[in-house]
Amino acid sequence: MMVLLYIAITLLTFVCMEAVTWLTHRFVMHGFMWYFHEDHHQPKYQNTFERNDIFFVIFAIPSILLFYFGVDGGVNYLFFIGLGVLLYGISYFLVHDVLIHQRFKWFKKTKNKYLIGLRKAHKVHHKHLGKEDGECFGMLFVPFKYFKI
Ligand SMILES: [Zn+2]
Ligand SMILES: [Zn+2]
Ligand SMILES: [Zn+2]
């Protein structure tokens, strides 16, 4: 039964990470760490790396710590929280950096309604070039209206 519990912990962490991301994006990235997020809101930003990428490093730290303590004396639940954070990070990268911002030219022509909806919502987020008055701060869960074509 431990396997089911571990799967549940991983999934729950994944879902919670969307909420953490929303809050971080809304209050930290568009808040006191706007300096790092600002270049990401510039249209046609062409450099390979953005200051905004610092957030991947920031989110990697808890994940690494969770893995480290999660294998301490046998695998424990912390490992699976770390796994949920890592899987969310990978999904975020694939959706936000690849699918939406095309940092790699993969699945460019997707017909998947969910993915198209996510892309639309994030484009709306990018309509705002400034720190204030943002919308659509989420990444994998966005208002349902974006899924209607
Ligand atoms: Zn933003
Ligand atoms: Zn973006
Ligand atoms: Zn914004």
Coordinates of N, CA, C and O and ligand atoms in Angstrom, one line a residue:
M1 N 0.8 -1.2 0.0 CA 0.0 0.0 0.0 C 0.9 1.3 0.0 O 0.4 2.3 -0.4
M2 N 2.1 1.1 0.4 CA 3.0 2.3 0.4 C 3.1 2.9 -1.0 O 3.2 4.1 -1.1
V3 N 3.1 2.0 -2.0 CA 3.3 2.5 -3.4 C 2.2 3.5 -3.7 O 2.4 4.6 -4.2
L4 N 0.9 3.2 -3.4 CA -0.2 4.1 -3.6 C -0.1 5.4 -2.9 O -0.3 6.5 -3.4
L5 N 0.4 5.3 -1.7 CA 0.6 6.5 -0.8 C 1.7 7.4 -1.5 O 1.5 8.6 -1.6
Y6 N 2.7 6.8 -1.9 CA 3.8 7.5 -2.6 C 3.3 8.2 -3.9 O 3.7 9.3 -4.2
I7 N 2.5 7.4 -4.6 CA 2.0 8.0 -5.9 C 1.1 9.2 -5.5 O 1.1 10.3 -6.1
A8 N 0.2 9.0 -4.5 CA -0.7 10.1 -4.1 C 0.1 11.3 -3.6 O -0.2 12.5 -4.0
I9 N 1.2 11.1 -2.9 CA 2.0 12.2 -2.4 C 2.6 13.0 -3.6 O 2.6 14.2 -3.7
T10 N 3.1 12.2 -4.6 CA 3.7 12.8 -5.8 C 2.7 13.7 -6.5 O 2.9 14.8 -6.9
L11 N 1.5 13.1 -6.7 CA 0.4 13.8 -7.5 C 0.0 15.1 -6.7 O -0.2 16.1 -7.3
L12 N -0.2 14.9 -5.4 CA -0.7 16.0 -4.6 C 0.4 17.2 -4.6 O 0.0 18.3 -4.8
T13 N 1.6 16.8 -4.6 CA 2.7 17.8 -4.6 C 2.6 18.5 -6.0 O 2.7 19.8 -6.0
F14 N 2.4 17.7 -7.0 CA 2.4 18.3 -8.4 C 1.3 19.4 -8.4 O 1.5 20.5 -8.9
V15 N 0.1 19.0 -7.9 CA -1.1 19.9 -7.9 C -0.8 21.2 -7.1 O -1.0 22.3 -7.5
C16 N -0.2 21.0 -5.9 CA 0.1 22.1 -5.0 C 1.1 23.0 -5.7 O 1.1 24.2 -5.4
M17 N 2.0 22.5 -6.5 CA 3.0 23.3 -7.1 C 2.4 24.3 -8.1 O 3.0 25.4 -8.3
E18 N 1.3 23.9 -8.6 CA 0.6 24.9 -9.5 C 0.1 26.1 -8.7 O 0.3 27.3 -9.1
A19 N -0.4 25.8 -7.5 CA -0.8 26.9 -6.6 C 0.4 27.7 -6.1 O 0.4 29.0 -6.1
V20 N 1.5 27.0 -5.8 CA 2.7 27.7 -5.4 C 3.2 28.6 -6.5 O 3.7 29.7 -6.3
T21 N 3.2 28.1 -7.7 CA 3.6 28.8 -8.9 C 2.8 30.1 -9.1 O 3.3 31.2 -9.3
W22 N 1.5 29.9 -9.0 CA 0.6 31.0 -9.2 C 0.9 32.1 -8.1 O 1.1 33.3 -8.5
L23 N 1.0 31.7 -6.9 CA 1.3 32.7 -5.8 C 2.7 33.4 -6.0 O 2.8 34.6 -5.9
T24 N 3.7 32.5 -6.4 CA 5.0 33.1 -6.6 C 5.0 34.1 -7.8 O 5.6 35.2 -7.7
H25 N 4.3 33.7 -8.9 CA 4.3 34.5 -10.1 C 3.6 35.8 -9.7 O 4.0 36.9 -10.1
R26 N 2.4 35.7 -9.0 CA 1.6 36.9 -8.7 C 2.3 37.8 -7.7 O 2.3 39.0 -7.9
F27 N 2.9 37.3 -6.7 CA 3.3 38.1 -5.6 C 4.8 38.3 -5.5 O 5.3 39.2 -4.8
V28 N 5.6 37.4 -6.1 CA 7.1 37.5 -6.0 C 7.7 37.9 -7.3 O 8.3 39.0 -7.3
M29 N 7.3 37.2 -8.4 CA 7.9 37.6 -9.7 C 7.3 39.0 -10.1 O 8.1 39.8 -10.7
H30 N 6.0 39.2 -9.9 CA 5.4 40.5 -10.2 C 5.5 41.3 -8.9 O 4.7 42.3 -8.8
G31 N 6.3 41.0 -8.0 CA 6.5 41.7 -6.7 C 7.9 42.1 -6.6 O 8.5 42.7 -7.5
F32 N 8.5 41.7 -5.4 CA 9.8 42.3 -5.1 C 10.9 41.6 -6.0 O 12.0 42.1 -6.0
M33 N 10.6 40.6 -6.7 CA 11.7 40.0 -7.6 C 11.4 40.3 -9.1 O 11.8 39.6 -10.0
W34 N 10.6 41.4 -9.3 CA 10.2 41.8 -10.7 C 11.5 42.0 -11.5 O 11.4 41.8 -12.7
Y35 N 12.5 42.5 -10.9 CA 13.8 42.7 -11.7 C 14.2 41.5 -12.5 O 14.6 41.6 -13.6
F36 N 14.0 40.3 -11.9 CA 14.4 39.1 -12.6 C 13.3 38.6 -13.6 O 13.6 37.9 -14.6
H37 N 12.1 39.0 -13.5 CA 11.0 38.6 -14.3 C 10.8 39.5 -15.5 O 10.2 39.2 -16.5
E38 N 11.2 40.8 -15.3 CA 10.9 41.8 -16.2 C 11.3 41.5 -17.6 O 10.6 41.7 -18.6
D39 N 12.5 41.0 -17.8 CA 13.0 40.7 -19.2 C 12.1 39.7 -19.9 O 12.0 39.7 -21.1
H40 N 11.5 38.8 -19.1 CA 10.6 37.8 -19.7 C 9.3 38.5 -20.3 O 8.7 37.9 -21.2
H41 N 9.0 39.7 -19.8 CA 7.8 40.4 -20.3 C 8.1 41.3 -21.4 O 7.2 42.0 -21.9
Q42 N 9.4 41.4 -21.8 CA 9.7 42.2 -23.0 C 9.4 41.4 -24.3 O 9.8 40.3 -24.4
P43 N 8.6 42.1 -25.2 CA 8.3 41.3 -26.4 C 9.6 41.1 -27.2 O 10.5 41.9 -27.2
K44 N 9.7 40.0 -27.9 CA 10.8 39.6 -28.8 C 12.1 39.6 -28.1 O 13.2 40.0 -28.7
Y45 N 12.1 39.1 -26.9 CA 13.4 39.0 -26.2 C 14.2 37.8 -26.8 O 13.6 36.7 -26.9
Q46 N 15.4 38.0 -27.3 CA 16.0 37.0 -28.1 C 17.2 36.2 -27.5 O 17.7 35.3 -28.1
N47 N 17.7 36.6 -26.3 CA 18.8 35.9 -25.8 C 18.5 34.5 -25.4 O 17.3 34.2 -25.1
T48 N 19.5 33.6 -25.4 CA 19.3 32.2 -25.0 C 18.8 32.1 -23.6 O 17.8 31.4 -23.3
F49 N 19.4 32.9 -22.7 CA 19.0 32.8 -21.3 C 18.3 34.2 -20.9 O 18.7 35.2 -21.4
E50 N 17.4 34.1 -20.0 CA 16.8 35.3 -19.5 C 17.1 35.4 -18.0 O 17.3 34.4 -17.3
R51 N 17.0 36.6 -17.5 CA 17.2 36.7 -16.0 C 16.1 35.9 -15.3 O 16.3 35.3 -14.2
N52 N 15.0 35.8 -16.0 CA 13.8 35.0 -15.4 C 14.2 33.5 -15.1 O 13.6 32.9 -14.3
D53 N 15.2 33.0 -15.8 CA 15.6 31.6 -15.6 C 16.1 31.3 -14.2 O 16.2 30.2 -13.7
I54 N 16.4 32.4 -13.5 CA 16.9 32.2 -12.1 C 15.8 31.5 -11.3 O 16.1 30.7 -10.3
F55 N 14.5 31.6 -11.7 CA 13.5 30.9 -10.9 C 13.5 29.4 -11.0 O 13.1 28.7 -10.1
F56 N 14.1 28.9 -12.1 CA 14.3 27.4 -12.2 C 15.3 27.0 -11.1 O 15.2 26.0 -10.5
V57 N 16.4 27.8 -11.0 CA 17.4 27.5 -10.0 C 16.8 27.6 -8.6 O 17.0 26.7 -7.8
I58 N 16.0 28.6 -8.3 CA 15.4 28.8 -7.0 C 14.5 27.6 -6.7 O 14.5 27.0 -5.6
F59 N 13.7 27.1 -7.7 CA 12.8 26.0 -7.4 C 13.5 24.7 -7.4 O 13.0 23.7 -6.8
A60 N 14.7 24.6 -8.0 CA 15.5 23.4 -7.9 C 16.0 23.1 -6.5 O 16.2 21.9 -6.1
I61 N 16.3 24.2 -5.8 CA 16.9 24.0 -4.5 C 16.0 23.1 -3.5 O 16.5 22.1 -3.0
P62 N 14.8 23.5 -3.3 CA 14.0 22.6 -2.4 C 13.9 21.2 -3.0 O 13.9 20.2 -2.2
S63 N 13.8 21.0 -4.3 CA 13.7 19.7 -4.9 C 15.0 18.9 -4.6 O 14.9 17.7 -4.1
I64 N 16.1 19.5 -4.7 CA 17.4 18.8 -4.4 C 17.5 18.4 -2.9 O 17.8 17.3 -2.6
L65 N 17.1 19.3 -2.1 CA 17.1 19.1 -0.6 C 16.1 17.9 -0.3 O 16.5 17.0 0.5
L66 N 15.0 17.9 -0.9 CA 14.0 16.8 -0.7 C 14.5 15.5 -1.1 O 14.3 14.5 -0.4
F67 N 15.2 15.5 -2.2 CA 15.8 14.2 -2.7 C 16.9 13.8 -1.7 O 17.0 12.6 -1.4
Y68 N 17.7 14.7 -1.3 CA 18.8 14.4 -0.4 C 18.3 13.8 0.9 O 18.7 12.7 1.3
F69 N 17.3 14.4 1.5 CA 16.8 13.9 2.8 C 15.8 12.8 2.6 O 15.5 12.0 3.5
G70 N 15.3 12.7 1.3 CA 14.3 11.6 1.0 C 14.9 10.2 0.8 O 14.2 9.3 0.7
V71 N 16.2 10.2 0.8 CA 16.9 8.8 0.7 C 17.7 8.5 1.9 O 18.5 7.6 1.9
D72 N 17.4 9.3 2.9 CA 18.2 9.2 4.2 C 17.7 8.0 4.9 O 16.5 8.0 5.4
G73 N 18.5 6.9 5.0 CA 18.0 5.7 5.7 C 16.9 5.0 5.0 O 15.9 4.7 5.6
G74 N 17.0 4.8 3.7 CA 15.9 4.3 2.9 C 15.0 5.4 2.4 O 14.9 6.5 2.9
V75 N 14.3 5.1 1.3 CA 13.4 6.1 0.7 C 12.3 6.4 1.6 O 11.6 5.6 2.2
N76 N 12.0 7.7 1.8 CA 10.9 8.1 2.6 C 10.0 9.2 1.8 O 10.4 9.5 0.7
Y77 N 9.0 9.7 2.4 CA 8.0 10.5 1.7 C 8.6 11.8 1.1 O 8.1 12.3 0.1
L78 N 9.6 12.3 1.7 CA 10.2 13.5 1.2 C 10.7 13.3 -0.2 O 10.6 14.3 -1.0
F79 N 11.2 12.1 -0.5 CA 11.7 11.8 -1.9 C 10.5 12.1 -2.9 O 10.7 12.6 -3.9
F80 N 9.3 11.7 -2.5 CA 8.2 11.8 -3.4 C 7.7 13.2 -3.5 O 7.1 13.6 -4.6
I81 N 7.8 14.0 -2.5 CA 7.5 15.4 -2.6 C 8.5 16.0 -3.5 O 8.1 16.8 -4.4
G82 N 9.8 15.7 -3.4 CA 10.8 16.2 -4.3 C 10.5 15.8 -5.7 O 10.7 16.6 -6.7
L83 N 10.0 14.6 -5.9 CA 9.7 14.1 -7.2 C 8.6 14.9 -7.9 O 8.6 15.2 -9.0
G84 N 7.5 15.2 -7.0 CA 6.4 16.0 -7.5 C 6.9 17.4 -7.9 O 6.4 17.9 -9.0
V85 N 7.8 18.0 -7.2 CA 8.3 19.3 -7.5 C 9.1 19.2 -8.8 O 9.0 20.0 -9.7
L86 N 9.9 18.1 -9.0 CA 10.7 18.0 -10.2 C 9.8 17.8 -11.4 O 10.0 18.4 -12.4
L87 N 8.8 16.9 -11.3 CA 7.9 16.7 -12.4 C 7.2 17.9 -12.8 O 6.9 18.2 -14.0
Y88 N 6.8 18.7 -11.8 CA 6.1 20.0 -12.1 C 7.1 20.9 -12.9 O 6.7 21.5 -13.8
G89 N 8.3 21.0 -12.4 CA 9.3 21.8 -13.1 C 9.5 21.4 -14.5 O 9.6 22.3 -15.4
I90 N 9.5 20.1 -14.8 CA 9.7 19.6 -16.2 C 8.4 20.0 -17.0 O 8.6 20.5 -18.1
S91 N 7.3 19.8 -16.4 CA 6.0 20.1 -17.1 C 6.0 21.6 -17.4 O 5.6 22.1 -18.5
Y92 N 6.3 22.4 -16.4 CA 6.3 23.9 -16.5 C 7.2 24.3 -17.7 O 6.9 25.1 -18.6
F93 N 8.4 23.7 -17.7 CA 9.4 24.0 -18.8 C 8.8 23.6 -20.1 O 8.9 24.4 -21.1
L94 N 8.3 22.4 -20.2 CA 7.8 22.0 -21.5 C 6.6 22.9 -22.0 O 6.5 23.2 -23.2
V95 N 5.7 23.3 -21.1 CA 4.6 24.1 -21.5 C 5.0 25.5 -21.7 O 4.7 26.1 -22.7
H96 N 5.6 26.1 -20.7 CA 5.9 27.5 -20.8 C 7.0 27.9 -21.7 O 6.9 28.8 -22.5
D97 N 8.2 27.2 -21.6 CA 9.4 27.6 -22.3 C 9.4 27.0 -23.7 O 9.9 27.6 -24.7
V98 N 8.9 25.8 -23.9 CA 8.9 25.1 -25.2 C 7.6 25.4 -26.0 O 7.6 26.0 -27.0
L99 N 6.5 24.9 -25.5 CA 5.2 25.0 -26.2 C 4.9 26.5 -26.4 O 4.5 26.9 -27.5
I100 N 4.9 27.3 -25.4 CA 4.4 28.7 -25.5 C 5.5 29.6 -26.1 O 5.3 30.3 -27.1
H101 N 6.7 29.6 -25.5 CA 7.7 30.6 -25.9 C 8.7 30.1 -27.0 O 9.5 30.8 -27.4
Q102 N 8.5 28.8 -27.4 CA 9.3 28.2 -28.5 C 10.8 28.3 -28.3 O 11.5 28.7 -29.3
R103 N 11.3 28.1 -27.1 CA 12.7 28.1 -27.0 C 13.3 26.9 -27.7 O 14.5 26.9 -28.1
F104 N 12.5 25.9 -27.8 CA 12.9 24.8 -28.7 C 11.7 24.6 -29.6 O 10.6 24.8 -29.2
K105 N 12.0 24.2 -30.9 CA 10.9 24.1 -31.8 C 10.2 22.7 -31.8 O 10.2 22.0 -32.8
W106 N 9.7 22.3 -30.6 CA 9.0 21.1 -30.5 C 7.5 21.3 -30.4 O 7.1 22.4 -30.2
F107 N 6.8 20.2 -30.7 CA 5.3 20.3 -30.8 C 4.7 21.7 -31.0 O 3.9 22.2 -30.3
K108 N 5.2 22.2 -32.1 CA 4.7 23.6 -32.5 C 3.3 23.5 -33.0 O 2.5 24.5 -32.8
K109 N 2.9 22.5 -33.7 CA 1.6 22.4 -34.4 C 0.6 21.6 -33.6 O -0.2 20.9 -34.2
T110 N 0.7 21.7 -32.3 CA -0.3 20.8 -31.5 C -1.7 21.2 -31.8 O -2.0 22.4 -32.1
K111 N -2.6 20.2 -31.8 CA -4.0 20.4 -32.0 C -4.8 20.2 -30.7 O -6.0 20.2 -30.6
N112 N -4.0 19.9 -29.7 CA -4.6 19.5 -28.4 C -5.2 20.8 -27.8 O -4.6 21.8 -27.6
K113 N -6.5 20.6 -27.5 CA -7.3 21.8 -27.0 C -6.8 22.3 -25.7 O -6.8 23.5 -25.4
Y114 N -6.4 21.4 -24.8 CA -5.8 21.8 -23.5 C -4.6 22.7 -23.7 O -4.5 23.7 -23.1
L115 N -3.7 22.2 -24.5 CA -2.4 22.9 -24.7 C -2.6 24.2 -25.4 O -2.0 25.3 -25.1
I116 N -3.6 24.3 -26.4 CA -3.9 25.5 -27.1 C -4.5 26.5 -26.1 O -4.1 27.7 -26.1
G117 N -5.3 26.0 -25.2 CA -5.9 26.9 -24.2 C -4.9 27.5 -23.2 O -4.9 28.6 -22.9
L118 N -3.9 26.6 -22.8 CA -2.8 27.1 -22.0 C -2.0 28.2 -22.7 O -1.7 29.2 -22.1
R119 N -1.8 28.0 -24.0 CA -1.0 29.0 -24.7 C -1.7 30.3 -24.8 O -1.2 31.4 -24.6
K120 N -3.1 30.2 -25.1 CA -3.9 31.4 -25.2 C -3.8 32.2 -23.9 O -3.6 33.4 -23.9
A121 N -4.0 31.5 -22.8 CA -4.1 32.2 -21.5 C -2.7 32.8 -21.2 O -2.7 34.0 -20.7
H122 N -1.6 32.2 -21.5 CA -0.4 32.8 -21.2 C 0.0 34.0 -22.1 O 0.6 34.9 -21.7
K123 N -0.5 33.9 -23.3 CA -0.3 35.1 -24.2 C -1.1 36.3 -23.6 O -0.6 37.4 -23.7
V124 N -2.2 36.0 -23.0 CA -3.0 37.1 -22.3 C -2.1 37.7 -21.2 O -2.0 38.9 -21.0
H125 N -1.4 36.8 -20.5 CA -0.5 37.2 -19.4 C 0.5 38.2 -20.0 O 0.9 39.2 -19.4
H126 N 1.0 37.8 -21.1 CA 2.1 38.6 -21.7 C 1.7 39.9 -22.4 O 2.5 40.7 -22.8
K127 N 0.4 40.1 -22.5 CA -0.1 41.4 -23.0 C 0.3 42.5 -22.1 O 0.4 43.6 -22.5
H128 N 0.4 42.2 -20.8 CA 0.8 43.2 -19.8 C 2.3 43.2 -19.8 O 2.9 42.2 -19.5
L129 N 2.9 44.4 -20.1 CA 4.3 44.5 -20.2 C 4.9 44.9 -18.8 O 6.1 44.8 -18.6
G130 N 4.0 45.4 -18.0 CA 4.5 45.9 -16.7 C 4.2 45.0 -15.5 O 3.7 43.9 -15.7
K131 N 4.6 45.4 -14.4 CA 4.5 44.6 -13.2 C 3.1 44.5 -12.7 O 2.7 43.5 -12.1
E132 N 2.3 45.6 -12.8 CA 1.0 45.7 -12.3 C -0.1 45.1 -13.2 O 0.2 44.9 -14.4
D133 N -1.3 44.9 -12.7 CA -2.4 44.6 -13.6 C -2.2 43.3 -14.4 O -2.7 43.2 -15.5
G134 N -1.6 42.3 -13.8 CA -1.4 41.1 -14.5 C -2.6 40.2 -14.5 O -3.5 40.4 -13.7
E135 N -2.7 39.2 -15.3 CA -3.8 38.2 -15.2 C -3.2 36.9 -15.7 O -2.1 36.9 -16.3
C136 N -3.9 35.8 -15.5 CA -3.4 34.5 -15.9 C -2.0 34.1 -15.4 O -1.1 33.9 -16.1
F137 N -1.9 34.1 -14.1 CA -0.6 33.8 -13.5 C -0.3 32.3 -13.4 O 0.8 31.9 -13.2
G138 N -1.4 31.5 -13.6 CA -1.2 30.0 -13.5 C -0.5 29.5 -14.8 O -0.4 30.3 -15.8
M139 N -0.2 28.2 -14.8 CA 0.4 27.7 -16.0 C -0.3 26.5 -16.5 O -0.6 26.4 -17.7
L140 N -0.6 25.5 -15.7 CA -1.2 24.3 -16.1 C -2.7 24.3 -15.8 O -3.5 23.4 -16.3
F141 N -3.2 25.2 -15.0 CA -4.6 25.4 -14.7 C -5.0 26.8 -15.0 O -4.5 27.7 -14.3
V142 N -5.8 27.1 -16.0 CA -6.2 28.4 -16.3 C -7.7 28.5 -16.5 O -8.3 27.4 -16.5
P143 N -8.3 29.7 -16.5 CA -9.8 29.7 -16.5 C -10.3 29.0 -17.7 O -9.7 28.9 -18.8
F144 N -11.5 28.3 -17.5 CA -12.0 27.4 -18.5 C -12.3 28.1 -19.9 O -12.3 27.5 -20.9
K145 N -12.6 29.4 -19.8 CA -12.9 30.1 -21.1 C -11.9 30.0 -22.2 O -12.2 30.0 -23.3
Y146 N -10.6 29.7 -21.8 CA -9.6 29.6 -22.7 C -9.6 28.3 -23.5 O -8.9 28.1 -24.5
F147 N -10.4 27.3 -23.0 CA -10.4 26.0 -23.7 C -11.5 26.0 -24.7 O -11.6 25.0 -25.5
K148 N -12.4 27.0 -24.7 CA -13.4 27.0 -25.7 C -12.9 27.7 -27.0 O -12.2 28.7 -26.9
I149 N -13.2 27.1 -28.1 CA -12.6 27.6 -29.3 C -13.7 28.3 -30.1 O -14.9 27.9 -30.1
Ligands
ZN1 ZN 4.6 37.3 -15.5
ZN2 ZN 5.9 33.6 -20.4
ZN3 ZN 2.8 39.9 -16.3

